Tab-separated table of C-alpha atoms and ligand atoms in Angstrom:
chain	number	residue	atom	x	y	z
A	218	ARG	CA	-15.331	29.935	-9.781
A	219	SER	CA	-16.219	33.085	-8.061
A	220	ASN	CA	-12.757	34.861	-8.693
A	221	THR	CA	-10.576	34.582	-11.756
A	222	GLU	CA	-7.628	32.146	-11.360
A	223	GLU	CA	-4.960	34.653	-12.454
A	224	GLU	CA	-5.541	37.366	-9.820
A	225	GLU	CA	-6.109	35.379	-6.554
A	226	PRO	CA	-5.658	31.830	-5.402
A	227	ASN	CA	-9.087	30.211	-5.206
A	228	SER	CA	-10.819	29.783	-1.849
A	229	PHE	CA	-10.780	26.002	-1.928
A	230	LYS	CA	-6.976	26.058	-2.408
A	231	MET	CA	-6.666	28.585	0.478
A	232	PHE	CA	-8.907	26.361	2.587
A	233	LEU	CA	-6.682	23.322	1.918
A	234	GLN	CA	-3.475	25.282	2.692
A	235	TYR	CA	-5.035	26.389	5.959
A	236	MET	CA	-6.042	22.728	6.945
A	237	THR	CA	-2.596	21.623	6.065
A	238	ARG	CA	-0.944	24.162	8.279
A	239	LEU	CA	-3.209	23.098	11.103
A	240	LEU	CA	-2.484	19.356	10.577
A	241	GLN	CA	1.268	19.978	10.046
A	242	ARG	CA	1.496	21.850	13.459
A	243	LYS	CA	0.654	18.542	15.076
A	244	ASP	CA	3.762	16.883	13.656
A	245	THR	CA	5.994	18.508	16.191
A	246	HIS	CA	9.094	16.255	15.367
A	247	GLY	CA	8.723	16.941	11.674
A	248	PHE	CA	8.628	13.072	10.924
A	249	PHE	CA	5.942	13.633	8.227
A	250	ALA	CA	7.371	16.789	6.753
A	251	PHE	CA	9.297	15.089	3.993
A	252	PRO	CA	9.311	11.799	2.117
A	253	VAL	CA	10.813	8.854	4.182
A	254	ASN	CA	13.861	7.296	2.315
A	255	ASP	CA	15.515	3.995	2.437
A	256	ILE	CA	18.591	5.322	4.210
A	257	ILE	CA	16.756	6.351	7.367
A	258	ALA	CA	14.178	3.569	6.921
A	259	PRO	CA	15.714	0.357	5.420
A	260	GLY	CA	13.487	-1.365	2.968
A	261	TYR	CA	10.844	1.350	3.083
A	262	SER	CA	10.264	1.744	-0.703
A	263	SER	CA	9.649	-2.116	-1.036
A	264	ILE	CA	7.130	-2.190	1.912
A	265	ILE	CA	5.305	1.123	1.218
A	266	GLN	CA	3.713	1.142	-2.286
A	267	LYS	CA	2.240	4.643	-2.080
A	268	PRO	CA	4.471	6.921	0.084
A	269	MET	CA	2.926	10.255	1.253
A	270	ASP	CA	4.231	13.212	3.319
A	271	PHE	CA	3.160	16.816	3.927
A	272	SER	CA	5.516	18.312	1.342
A	273	THR	CA	3.869	16.194	-1.260
A	274	ILE	CA	0.386	17.103	-0.032
A	275	ASN	CA	1.350	20.805	-0.044
A	276	GLY	CA	2.672	20.315	-3.669
A	277	LYS	CA	-0.706	18.650	-4.715
A	278	VAL	CA	-2.620	21.569	-3.000
A	279	GLU	CA	-0.341	24.112	-4.834
A	280	ASP	CA	-0.900	22.430	-8.230
A	281	GLU	CA	-4.695	22.060	-7.453
A	282	GLU	CA	-4.625	18.276	-7.712
A	283	TYR	CA	-7.290	17.874	-5.018
A	284	THR	CA	-10.895	18.425	-6.272
A	285	SER	CA	-12.495	17.450	-2.997
A	286	THR	CA	-11.796	17.386	0.743
A	287	ASN	CA	-12.238	13.639	0.548
A	288	GLU	CA	-9.309	13.133	-1.771
A	289	TYR	CA	-7.331	15.405	0.453
A	290	LYS	CA	-8.323	13.438	3.558
A	291	LYS	CA	-7.406	10.137	1.866
A	292	ASP	CA	-3.741	11.287	1.361
A	293	PHE	CA	-3.497	12.443	4.944
A	294	VAL	CA	-4.841	9.069	6.172
A	295	LEU	CA	-2.548	7.175	3.719
A	296	MET	CA	0.477	9.163	5.162
A	297	CYS	CA	-0.492	8.180	8.714
A	298	GLN	CA	-1.261	4.500	7.846
A	299	ASN	CA	2.004	4.029	5.990
A	300	ALA	CA	3.831	4.877	9.207
A	301	MET	CA	1.699	2.380	11.102
A	302	ILE	CA	2.487	-0.350	8.598
A	303	TYR	CA	6.321	0.150	8.297
A	304	ASN	CA	7.004	0.983	11.994
A	305	ARG	CA	6.489	-1.335	14.899
A	306	PRO	CA	3.844	-0.240	17.458
A	307	GLU	CA	6.488	0.545	20.134
A	308	THR	CA	8.293	3.094	17.955
A	309	ILE	CA	7.809	6.772	18.243
A	310	TYR	CA	6.967	6.932	14.569
A	311	TYR	CA	4.037	4.589	14.992
A	312	LYS	CA	2.762	6.363	18.122
A	313	GLU	CA	3.148	9.821	16.416
A	314	ALA	CA	1.267	8.521	13.388
A	315	ARG	CA	-1.625	7.219	15.442
A	316	ARG	CA	-1.921	10.416	17.409
A	317	LEU	CA	-1.765	12.514	14.209
A	318	LEU	CA	-4.318	10.314	12.539
A	319	HIS	CA	-6.759	10.525	15.343
A	320	SER	CA	-6.500	14.318	15.877
A	321	GLY	CA	-6.352	15.040	12.185
A	322	VAL	CA	-9.434	12.965	11.278
A	323	LYS	CA	-11.307	14.697	14.095
A	324	GLN	CA	-10.350	17.990	12.523
A	325	LEU	CA	-11.418	16.807	9.057
A	326	THR	CA	-14.934	15.729	10.175
A	327	LYS	CA	-17.849	17.184	8.161
A	328	ASP	CA	-19.029	19.684	10.758
A	329	ASN	CA	-15.636	20.919	11.414
A	330	LEU	CA	-14.926	21.348	7.673
A	331	LEU	CA	-18.237	23.133	7.352
A	332	LEU	CA	-17.333	25.492	10.274
A	333	MET	CA	-13.878	26.107	8.822
A	334	LYS	CA	-15.322	26.901	5.422
A	335	ARG	CA	-17.729	29.364	6.971
A	336	THR	CA	-15.109	31.117	9.036
A	337	LEU	CA	-12.713	31.360	5.983
A	338	ASN	CA	-15.312	32.907	3.677
B	1802	OF5	C1	14.839	10.903	13.115
B	1802	OF5	O1	14.636	12.049	12.404
B	1802	OF5	C2	13.784	11.795	11.268
B	1802	OF5	C3	13.718	12.847	10.326
B	1802	OF5	C4	12.865	12.726	9.328
B	1802	OF5	C5	12.094	11.612	9.030
B	1802	OF5	O2	11.228	11.402	8.070
B	1802	OF5	C6	11.025	12.543	7.158
B	1802	OF5	C7	12.099	10.593	10.056
B	1802	OF5	C8	11.308	9.342	9.864
B	1802	OF5	C9	9.965	9.393	9.625
B	1802	OF5	C10	9.494	8.062	9.497
B	1802	OF5	C11	8.158	7.616	9.209
B	1802	OF5	C12	7.188	8.749	9.017
B	1802	OF5	O3	7.903	6.444	9.118
B	1802	OF5	N1	10.574	7.200	9.805
B	1802	OF5	C13	10.589	5.912	9.983
B	1802	OF5	C14	11.815	5.277	10.358
B	1802	OF5	C15	12.920	6.092	10.535
B	1802	OF5	N2	12.904	7.443	10.411
B	1802	OF5	C16	11.712	8.003	10.093
B	1802	OF5	C17	13.039	10.729	11.137
């Protein structure tokens, strides 16, 4: 690592925090901000094996559980895909998930990541 862990957060962590802020801004209704529960979504926990949401992603960034952008990207895609599995296509949740997925994956493409990394360093 270039800087010691104690003094400053490492640049990869800062990069992921920045990416998450950009992605989370797209979730204008906040439908992906916190875990979905069985009260608002009946039967959710028996249909979705691996739930994911932005608060969980932020927690994993904080605890440095992501060692690559690919691992991070997988959780983002999982979060969107869960919503497209549980919710019917005509629902706002499905539509928001599809929109979030398409714009988020574009943002997480290799060249954009490289660009982002360069501008952050
Ligand atoms: C209507 O207000 C809210 C508030 C928070 C939500 O999830 C954190 C949701 C929500 C988010 C979802 C998802 C993401 O599938 N969902 C599915 C069915 C019913 N509600 C939801 C809705």
